[in-house]
mmCIF file of C-alpha atoms and ligand atoms in Angstrom:
data_model
loop_
_atom_site.group_PDB
_atom_site.id
_atom_site.type_symbol
_atom_site.label_atom_id
_atom_site.label_comp_id
_atom_site.label_asym_id
_atom_site.label_seq_id
_atom_site.Cartn_x
_atom_site.Cartn_y
_atom_site.Cartn_z
ATOM 1 C CA MET A 323 3.743 30.254 -44.299
ATOM 2 C CA SER A 324 7.121 31.958 -44.102
ATOM 3 C CA LYS A 325 10.084 29.718 -44.486
ATOM 4 C CA ASN A 326 11.209 30.851 -41.031
ATOM 5 C CA LEU A 327 7.993 29.793 -39.332
ATOM 6 C CA ALA A 328 8.060 26.452 -41.111
ATOM 7 C CA MET A 329 11.550 25.796 -39.807
ATOM 8 C CA GLN A 330 10.407 26.697 -36.339
ATOM 9 C CA LEU A 331 7.491 24.353 -36.519
ATOM 10 C CA LEU A 332 9.678 21.622 -37.834
ATOM 11 C CA TRP A 333 12.030 22.187 -34.920
ATOM 12 C CA LEU A 334 9.163 22.039 -32.404
ATOM 13 C CA VAL A 335 7.852 18.796 -33.901
ATOM 14 C CA GLY A 336 11.336 17.309 -33.701
ATOM 15 C CA LEU A 337 11.654 18.358 -30.078
ATOM 16 C CA ALA A 338 8.293 16.782 -29.225
ATOM 17 C CA LEU A 339 9.395 13.592 -30.830
ATOM 18 C CA ILE A 340 12.617 13.500 -28.785
ATOM 19 C CA THR A 341 10.956 14.253 -25.418
ATOM 20 C CA THR A 342 7.976 11.960 -25.865
ATOM 21 C CA ALA A 343 9.783 9.063 -27.615
ATOM 22 C CA PRO A 344 8.992 6.022 -25.499
ATOM 23 C CA VAL A 345 11.975 4.402 -23.743
ATOM 24 C CA ARG A 346 12.758 1.163 -25.463
ATOM 25 C CA ALA A 347 11.913 -1.906 -23.364
ATOM 26 C CA GLN A 348 15.476 -3.176 -23.311
ATOM 27 C CA ASP A 349 16.735 0.200 -22.024
ATOM 28 C CA ARG A 350 14.479 0.145 -19.017
ATOM 29 C CA LEU A 351 15.914 -0.811 -15.635
ATOM 30 C CA GLY A 352 14.494 -4.161 -14.540
ATOM 31 C CA VAL A 353 13.280 -3.810 -10.976
ATOM 32 C CA VAL A 354 11.593 -6.530 -8.880
ATOM 33 C CA ALA A 355 9.394 -5.385 -5.982
ATOM 34 C CA SER A 356 8.398 -8.009 -3.387
ATOM 35 C CA PHE A 357 4.659 -7.087 -3.272
ATOM 36 C CA SER A 358 2.075 -5.051 -5.118
ATOM 37 C CA ILE A 359 2.070 -1.917 -2.979
ATOM 38 C CA LEU A 360 5.874 -1.586 -3.336
ATOM 39 C CA GLY A 361 5.623 -2.248 -7.086
ATOM 40 C CA ASP A 362 3.276 0.715 -7.421
ATOM 41 C CA LEU A 363 5.682 2.986 -5.517
ATOM 42 C CA VAL A 364 8.627 1.911 -7.645
ATOM 43 C CA GLN A 365 6.539 2.492 -10.778
ATOM 44 C CA ASN A 366 5.732 5.986 -9.685
ATOM 45 C CA VAL A 367 9.297 6.942 -8.978
ATOM 46 C CA GLY A 368 10.824 5.006 -11.918
ATOM 47 C CA GLY A 369 8.217 6.090 -14.514
ATOM 48 C CA ASP A 370 8.997 4.954 -18.006
ATOM 49 C CA ARG A 371 12.641 4.310 -17.188
ATOM 50 C CA VAL A 372 11.924 1.127 -15.211
ATOM 51 C CA SER A 373 10.192 -2.147 -15.960
ATOM 52 C CA VAL A 374 8.653 -3.288 -12.640
ATOM 53 C CA THR A 375 7.778 -6.849 -11.784
ATOM 54 C CA THR A 376 6.143 -7.829 -8.484
ATOM 55 C CA LEU A 377 6.541 -11.212 -6.777
ATOM 56 C CA VAL A 378 3.300 -11.129 -4.709
ATOM 57 C CA GLY A 379 0.843 -9.560 -7.067
ATOM 58 C CA PRO A 380 -2.564 -7.844 -6.499
ATOM 59 C CA ASP A 381 -4.825 -9.552 -3.939
ATOM 60 C CA GLY A 382 -1.949 -11.818 -2.847
ATOM 61 C CA ASP A 383 -0.971 -12.387 0.762
ATOM 62 C CA VAL A 384 2.677 -11.320 1.231
ATOM 63 C CA HIS A 385 2.873 -12.980 4.719
ATOM 64 C CA VAL A 386 2.283 -16.508 3.631
ATOM 65 C CA TYR A 387 3.605 -16.458 0.080
ATOM 66 C CA THR A 388 4.971 -19.561 -1.566
ATOM 67 C CA PRO A 389 7.358 -18.473 -4.272
ATOM 68 C CA ALA A 390 6.883 -19.937 -7.759
ATOM 69 C CA PRO A 391 9.837 -21.148 -9.889
ATOM 70 C CA THR A 392 9.209 -18.118 -12.147
ATOM 71 C CA ASP A 393 10.010 -15.878 -9.158
ATOM 72 C CA ALA A 394 13.614 -17.122 -9.046
ATOM 73 C CA ARG A 395 13.893 -16.301 -12.749
ATOM 74 C CA LYS A 396 12.513 -12.773 -12.107
ATOM 75 C CA ILE A 397 15.093 -12.146 -9.378
ATOM 76 C CA ALA A 398 17.927 -13.598 -11.463
ATOM 77 C CA ASP A 399 17.074 -11.152 -14.247
ATOM 78 C CA ALA A 400 16.551 -8.094 -12.061
ATOM 79 C CA LYS A 401 18.945 -5.136 -11.763
ATOM 80 C CA LEU A 402 17.439 -4.111 -8.467
ATOM 81 C CA LEU A 403 15.305 -5.795 -5.861
ATOM 82 C CA VAL A 404 13.124 -3.667 -3.601
ATOM 83 C CA ILE A 405 11.756 -5.186 -0.376
ATOM 84 C CA ASN A 406 9.770 -3.866 2.544
ATOM 85 C CA GLY A 407 11.877 -5.481 5.216
ATOM 86 C CA LEU A 408 10.847 -5.524 8.939
ATOM 87 C CA GLY A 409 10.307 -9.223 8.603
ATOM 88 C CA LEU A 410 7.515 -9.008 5.987
ATOM 89 C CA GLU A 411 9.213 -11.211 3.404
ATOM 90 C CA GLY A 412 10.093 -14.264 5.464
ATOM 91 C CA TRP A 413 10.170 -16.448 2.350
ATOM 92 C CA LEU A 414 12.741 -14.284 0.569
ATOM 93 C CA PRO A 415 16.085 -15.589 1.876
ATOM 94 C CA ARG A 416 15.494 -19.085 0.415
ATOM 95 C CA LEU A 417 14.240 -17.641 -2.859
ATOM 96 C CA LEU A 418 17.239 -15.486 -3.125
ATOM 97 C CA GLN A 419 19.528 -18.391 -2.649
ATOM 98 C CA ALA A 420 17.675 -20.456 -5.202
ATOM 99 C CA SER A 421 17.678 -17.583 -7.766
ATOM 100 C CA GLY A 422 21.475 -16.963 -7.595
ATOM 101 C CA GLY A 423 20.572 -13.337 -8.319
ATOM 102 C CA LYS A 424 23.239 -10.768 -7.798
ATOM 103 C CA ALA A 425 21.179 -7.515 -7.954
ATOM 104 C CA PRO A 426 21.453 -5.112 -5.075
ATOM 105 C CA ILE A 427 18.598 -5.373 -2.534
ATOM 106 C CA ILE A 428 17.178 -2.250 -0.987
ATOM 107 C CA THR A 429 14.970 -2.158 2.061
ATOM 108 C CA ALA A 430 12.314 0.508 1.469
ATOM 109 C CA THR A 431 11.660 0.934 5.243
ATOM 110 C CA SER A 432 15.244 1.942 6.001
ATOM 111 C CA GLY A 433 15.260 4.809 8.449
ATOM 112 C CA ILE A 434 11.679 4.208 9.673
ATOM 113 C CA VAL A 435 11.371 3.537 13.403
ATOM 114 C CA PRO A 436 9.074 0.482 13.505
ATOM 115 C CA LEU A 437 6.199 -0.014 15.863
ATOM 116 C CA GLN A 438 6.566 -3.174 17.872
ATOM 117 C CA VAL A 439 4.108 -6.104 18.166
ATOM 118 C CA GLY A 440 5.387 -7.641 21.337
ATOM 119 C CA ALA A 441 9.075 -8.346 20.635
ATOM 120 C CA VAL A 442 8.905 -8.066 16.846
ATOM 121 C CA ALA A 443 8.672 -5.167 14.470
ATOM 122 C CA ASP A 444 5.312 -4.504 12.843
ATOM 123 C CA PRO A 445 5.993 -4.617 9.068
ATOM 124 C CA HIS A 446 2.934 -2.671 7.950
ATOM 125 C CA ALA A 447 4.713 0.694 7.895
ATOM 126 C CA TRP A 448 3.054 1.746 4.614
ATOM 127 C CA GLN A 449 -0.243 2.340 6.457
ATOM 128 C CA SER A 450 1.192 5.698 7.467
ATOM 129 C CA VAL A 451 1.442 7.948 4.415
ATOM 130 C CA ALA A 452 4.300 9.898 6.115
ATOM 131 C CA ASN A 453 6.298 6.588 6.191
ATOM 132 C CA VAL A 454 5.724 6.094 2.508
ATOM 133 C CA ARG A 455 7.531 9.400 1.894
ATOM 134 C CA THR A 456 10.561 7.579 3.352
ATOM 135 C CA TYR A 457 9.913 4.594 1.130
ATOM 136 C CA VAL A 458 9.949 6.971 -1.888
ATOM 137 C CA VAL A 459 13.253 8.518 -0.807
ATOM 138 C CA ASN A 460 14.876 5.089 -0.452
ATOM 139 C CA ILE A 461 13.484 3.909 -3.759
ATOM 140 C CA ARG A 462 14.628 7.117 -5.477
ATOM 141 C CA ASP A 463 18.148 6.769 -4.159
ATOM 142 C CA ALA A 464 18.326 3.109 -5.135
ATOM 143 C CA LEU A 465 17.161 3.881 -8.703
ATOM 144 C CA VAL A 466 19.646 6.717 -8.985
ATOM 145 C CA ALA A 467 22.464 4.410 -7.856
ATOM 146 C CA ALA A 468 21.379 1.664 -10.289
ATOM 147 C CA ASP A 469 20.835 4.007 -13.272
ATOM 148 C CA PRO A 470 22.687 7.328 -12.774
ATOM 149 C CA ALA A 471 21.939 8.478 -16.307
ATOM 150 C CA ASP A 472 18.252 8.819 -15.407
ATOM 151 C CA ALA A 473 18.831 10.431 -12.056
ATOM 152 C CA GLY A 474 17.073 13.673 -13.074
ATOM 153 C CA VAL A 475 13.974 11.776 -14.061
ATOM 154 C CA PHE A 476 13.857 9.742 -10.876
ATOM 155 C CA ARG A 477 14.317 12.876 -8.754
ATOM 156 C CA ALA A 478 11.557 14.748 -10.545
ATOM 157 C CA ASN A 479 9.175 11.750 -10.326
ATOM 158 C CA ALA A 480 9.892 11.297 -6.613
ATOM 159 C CA LEU A 481 9.293 15.003 -5.980
ATOM 160 C CA ALA A 482 5.969 14.966 -7.856
ATOM 161 C CA TYR A 483 4.770 11.782 -6.227
ATOM 162 C CA SER A 484 5.756 13.008 -2.724
ATOM 163 C CA ALA A 485 3.611 16.074 -3.284
ATOM 164 C CA LYS A 486 0.678 13.749 -3.950
ATOM 165 C CA LEU A 487 1.508 11.797 -0.819
ATOM 166 C CA ASP A 488 1.520 15.044 1.194
ATOM 167 C CA ALA A 489 -1.911 15.906 -0.115
ATOM 168 C CA LEU A 490 -3.084 12.402 0.743
ATOM 169 C CA ASP A 491 -1.737 12.681 4.254
ATOM 170 C CA ARG A 492 -3.582 15.928 4.739
ATOM 171 C CA GLU A 493 -6.726 14.371 3.291
ATOM 172 C CA ALA A 494 -6.550 11.559 5.898
ATOM 173 C CA ARG A 495 -5.974 13.952 8.794
ATOM 174 C CA GLU A 496 -8.855 16.222 7.697
ATOM 175 C CA ALA A 497 -11.178 13.232 7.237
ATOM 176 C CA VAL A 498 -10.396 11.856 10.682
ATOM 177 C CA ALA A 499 -10.752 15.355 12.260
ATOM 178 C CA ARG A 500 -14.377 15.426 11.061
ATOM 179 C CA ILE A 501 -15.237 12.275 13.074
ATOM 180 C CA PRO A 502 -16.231 13.081 16.698
ATOM 181 C CA GLU A 503 -13.429 12.055 18.943
ATOM 182 C CA SER A 504 -15.483 9.562 20.932
ATOM 183 C CA ARG A 505 -16.370 7.739 17.739
ATOM 184 C CA ARG A 506 -12.847 7.177 16.416
ATOM 185 C CA LYS A 507 -12.716 3.477 17.075
ATOM 186 C CA VAL A 508 -13.497 0.354 15.123
ATOM 187 C CA ILE A 509 -13.293 -3.324 15.688
ATOM 188 C CA SER A 510 -11.183 -4.999 13.101
ATOM 189 C CA THR A 511 -9.781 -8.526 12.823
ATOM 190 C CA HIS A 512 -6.792 -7.191 10.959
ATOM 191 C CA ASP A 513 -3.680 -6.450 12.860
ATOM 192 C CA ALA A 514 -2.328 -4.386 9.958
ATOM 193 C CA PHE A 515 -3.447 -0.882 10.949
ATOM 194 C CA ALA A 516 -1.251 0.051 13.934
ATOM 195 C CA TYR A 517 0.686 2.611 11.816
ATOM 196 C CA PHE A 518 -2.523 4.072 10.503
ATOM 197 C CA ALA A 519 -3.920 4.243 14.059
ATOM 198 C CA ALA A 520 -0.740 5.964 15.363
ATOM 199 C CA ALA A 521 -0.605 8.420 12.456
ATOM 200 C CA TYR A 522 -4.275 9.407 12.246
ATOM 201 C CA GLY A 523 -5.793 8.691 15.676
ATOM 202 C CA VAL A 524 -8.366 5.995 14.892
ATOM 203 C CA GLU A 525 -8.318 3.213 17.387
ATOM 204 C CA PHE A 526 -8.371 -0.344 16.019
ATOM 205 C CA ILE A 527 -9.655 -2.847 18.549
ATOM 206 C CA ALA A 528 -9.208 -6.575 17.901
ATOM 207 C CA PRO A 529 -12.156 -8.621 18.965
ATOM 208 C CA SER A 530 -11.105 -10.519 22.057
ATOM 209 C CA GLY A 531 -10.278 -14.193 21.522
ATOM 210 C CA VAL A 532 -11.108 -14.351 17.895
ATOM 211 C CA SER A 533 -8.570 -15.864 15.501
ATOM 212 C CA THR A 534 -8.053 -14.007 12.249
ATOM 213 C CA GLU A 535 -7.393 -17.272 10.465
ATOM 214 C CA SER A 536 -10.827 -18.830 10.509
ATOM 215 C CA GLU A 537 -14.458 -17.793 10.771
ATOM 216 C CA PRO A 538 -15.429 -16.867 14.276
ATOM 217 C CA SER A 539 -17.614 -19.387 16.195
ATOM 218 C CA ALA A 540 -21.021 -18.530 17.610
ATOM 219 C CA ARG A 541 -19.326 -17.925 20.944
ATOM 220 C CA ASP A 542 -16.817 -15.534 19.282
ATOM 221 C CA ILE A 543 -19.712 -13.585 17.737
ATOM 222 C CA ALA A 544 -21.472 -13.325 21.095
ATOM 223 C CA ALA A 545 -18.198 -12.011 22.568
ATOM 224 C CA ILE A 546 -17.795 -9.471 19.786
ATOM 225 C CA ILE A 547 -21.340 -8.274 20.329
ATOM 226 C CA THR A 548 -20.709 -7.757 24.031
ATOM 227 C CA GLN A 549 -17.487 -5.968 23.339
ATOM 228 C CA ILE A 550 -19.094 -3.597 20.815
ATOM 229 C CA ARG A 551 -21.803 -2.739 23.411
ATOM 230 C CA THR A 552 -19.556 -2.215 26.407
ATOM 231 C CA GLU A 553 -16.885 -0.230 24.538
ATOM 232 C CA ARG A 554 -19.505 1.679 22.475
ATOM 233 C CA ILE A 555 -17.743 0.916 19.191
ATOM 234 C CA PRO A 556 -19.543 2.596 16.281
ATOM 235 C CA ALA A 557 -18.296 0.341 13.493
ATOM 236 C CA VAL A 558 -16.903 -3.062 12.726
ATOM 237 C CA PHE A 559 -14.594 -4.197 9.913
ATOM 238 C CA LEU A 560 -14.573 -7.923 10.151
ATOM 239 C CA GLU A 561 -12.914 -9.204 7.065
ATOM 240 C CA ASN A 562 -12.835 -12.860 7.971
ATOM 241 C CA ILE A 563 -16.589 -13.037 8.315
ATOM 242 C CA SER A 564 -17.953 -13.899 4.931
ATOM 243 C CA ASP A 565 -21.286 -14.995 6.266
ATOM 244 C CA VAL A 566 -23.666 -12.078 5.544
ATOM 245 C CA ARG A 567 -26.198 -13.268 8.121
ATOM 246 C CA LEU A 568 -23.587 -13.015 10.873
ATOM 247 C CA ILE A 569 -22.606 -9.540 9.911
ATOM 248 C CA ARG A 570 -26.315 -8.532 9.799
ATOM 249 C CA ARG A 571 -26.806 -10.000 13.257
ATOM 250 C CA ILE A 572 -23.831 -8.103 14.722
ATOM 251 C CA SER A 573 -25.117 -4.962 13.259
ATOM 252 C CA ALA A 574 -28.712 -5.434 14.282
ATOM 253 C CA GLU A 575 -27.852 -6.416 17.835
ATOM 254 C CA THR A 576 -25.369 -3.612 18.487
ATOM 255 C CA GLY A 577 -26.320 -0.801 16.192
ATOM 256 C CA ALA A 578 -22.734 -0.738 15.031
ATOM 257 C CA ARG A 579 -22.264 -0.122 11.367
ATOM 258 C CA VAL A 580 -20.555 -2.677 9.248
ATOM 259 C CA GLY A 581 -17.821 -0.901 7.510
ATOM 260 C CA GLY A 582 -17.010 -3.027 4.506
ATOM 261 C CA THR A 583 -13.473 -3.704 3.454
ATOM 262 C CA LEU A 584 -10.279 -2.126 4.528
ATOM 263 C CA PHE A 585 -7.302 -2.864 2.318
ATOM 264 C CA SER A 586 -4.192 -3.673 4.199
ATOM 265 C CA ASP A 587 -1.360 -5.597 2.502
ATOM 266 C CA SER A 588 -2.137 -5.660 -1.184
ATOM 267 C CA LEU A 589 -3.505 -3.692 -4.028
ATOM 268 C CA THR A 590 -6.487 -4.939 -5.988
ATOM 269 C CA GLY A 591 -6.425 -5.548 -9.716
ATOM 270 C CA GLU A 592 -7.022 -2.694 -12.186
ATOM 271 C CA LYS A 593 -10.796 -2.995 -11.882
ATOM 272 C CA GLY A 594 -10.870 -3.195 -8.097
ATOM 273 C CA ASP A 595 -11.217 -0.427 -5.555
ATOM 274 C CA ALA A 596 -7.482 -0.026 -4.812
ATOM 275 C CA PRO A 597 -5.327 -0.525 -7.912
ATOM 276 C CA THR A 598 -2.765 2.027 -6.620
ATOM 277 C CA TYR A 599 -1.389 2.894 -3.164
ATOM 278 C CA ILE A 600 -3.056 6.321 -3.228
ATOM 279 C CA GLU A 601 -6.420 4.739 -4.126
ATOM 280 C CA LEU A 602 -5.901 2.160 -1.361
ATOM 281 C CA VAL A 603 -5.509 4.845 1.329
ATOM 282 C CA ARG A 604 -8.359 6.890 -0.118
ATOM 283 C CA HIS A 605 -10.665 3.818 -0.082
ATOM 284 C CA ASN A 606 -9.755 3.096 3.566
ATOM 285 C CA ILE A 607 -10.335 6.684 4.644
ATOM 286 C CA LYS A 608 -13.712 6.713 2.912
ATOM 287 C CA ALA A 609 -14.719 3.337 4.474
ATOM 288 C CA LEU A 610 -13.702 4.502 7.948
ATOM 289 C CA THR A 611 -15.230 7.983 7.865
ATOM 290 C CA GLY A 612 -18.408 6.587 6.271
ATOM 291 C CA ALA A 613 -18.783 4.027 9.059
ATOM 292 C CA LEU A 614 -17.777 6.358 11.927
ATOM 293 C CA ALA A 615 -19.612 9.542 10.952
ATOM 294 C CA ASP A 616 -22.520 10.511 13.185
HETATM 295 ZN ZN1 ZN B 530 -0.282 -7.918 6.994
#
């Protein structure tokens, strides 16, 4: 090997070491996200320059969360706090006060025109992928402001992730377009899919008179069956019915398919079906199209 080539190789190895050297833990920007979906978005934009902690973790319910004492500690230590806003984190103000944290708080839904549920804003804006592009812009700008030295990294990560979101948005539209128009409706006990419905044109119909809190009564089930028949609804996603016999009965009496699970407000753990936001949307698209196809 010529001395020149050896020098060149040495230089290349050195360069590789510099560019791939992991960022030391203490150099990472500590960011707290209020719930798992936001945490994933922050991680995608922040990459290895951030250390992300979520308050409401995978499979947790962000609506009815009871903060733990450790949450106040997390907030006190954070350099940035990312929240959804639109009334999702009703438990946050008291926690903030208790934590004494001084980190800036950014609202990831800033600039999104919310859908209304009666007089209040519907907080589930992330169910439209186009909205999540706005989340990403807000998160990127907040990270750049908190850590200007890594601005280039945050901008590049946001750009790359937004391209993935664009592809996901197209995927959702194409999947729904393959469902015959008359079949684009499901019964769901979740009130979390209004943004999805508005963005992609699948109608979500709540079963009349059925609470989402508890298991439906026999009378509720009878009402659901009538509703499925009269409105010719091809599929049901009833997440608060855990009784398999009830689900089978609804399906047998109406011919409606039982669609399985739709993920709304939380990621699953690593081994689940929706450990990331992109996988969550993909799972939901698959569940819907599978249940609504001819
Ligand atoms: Zn919700």
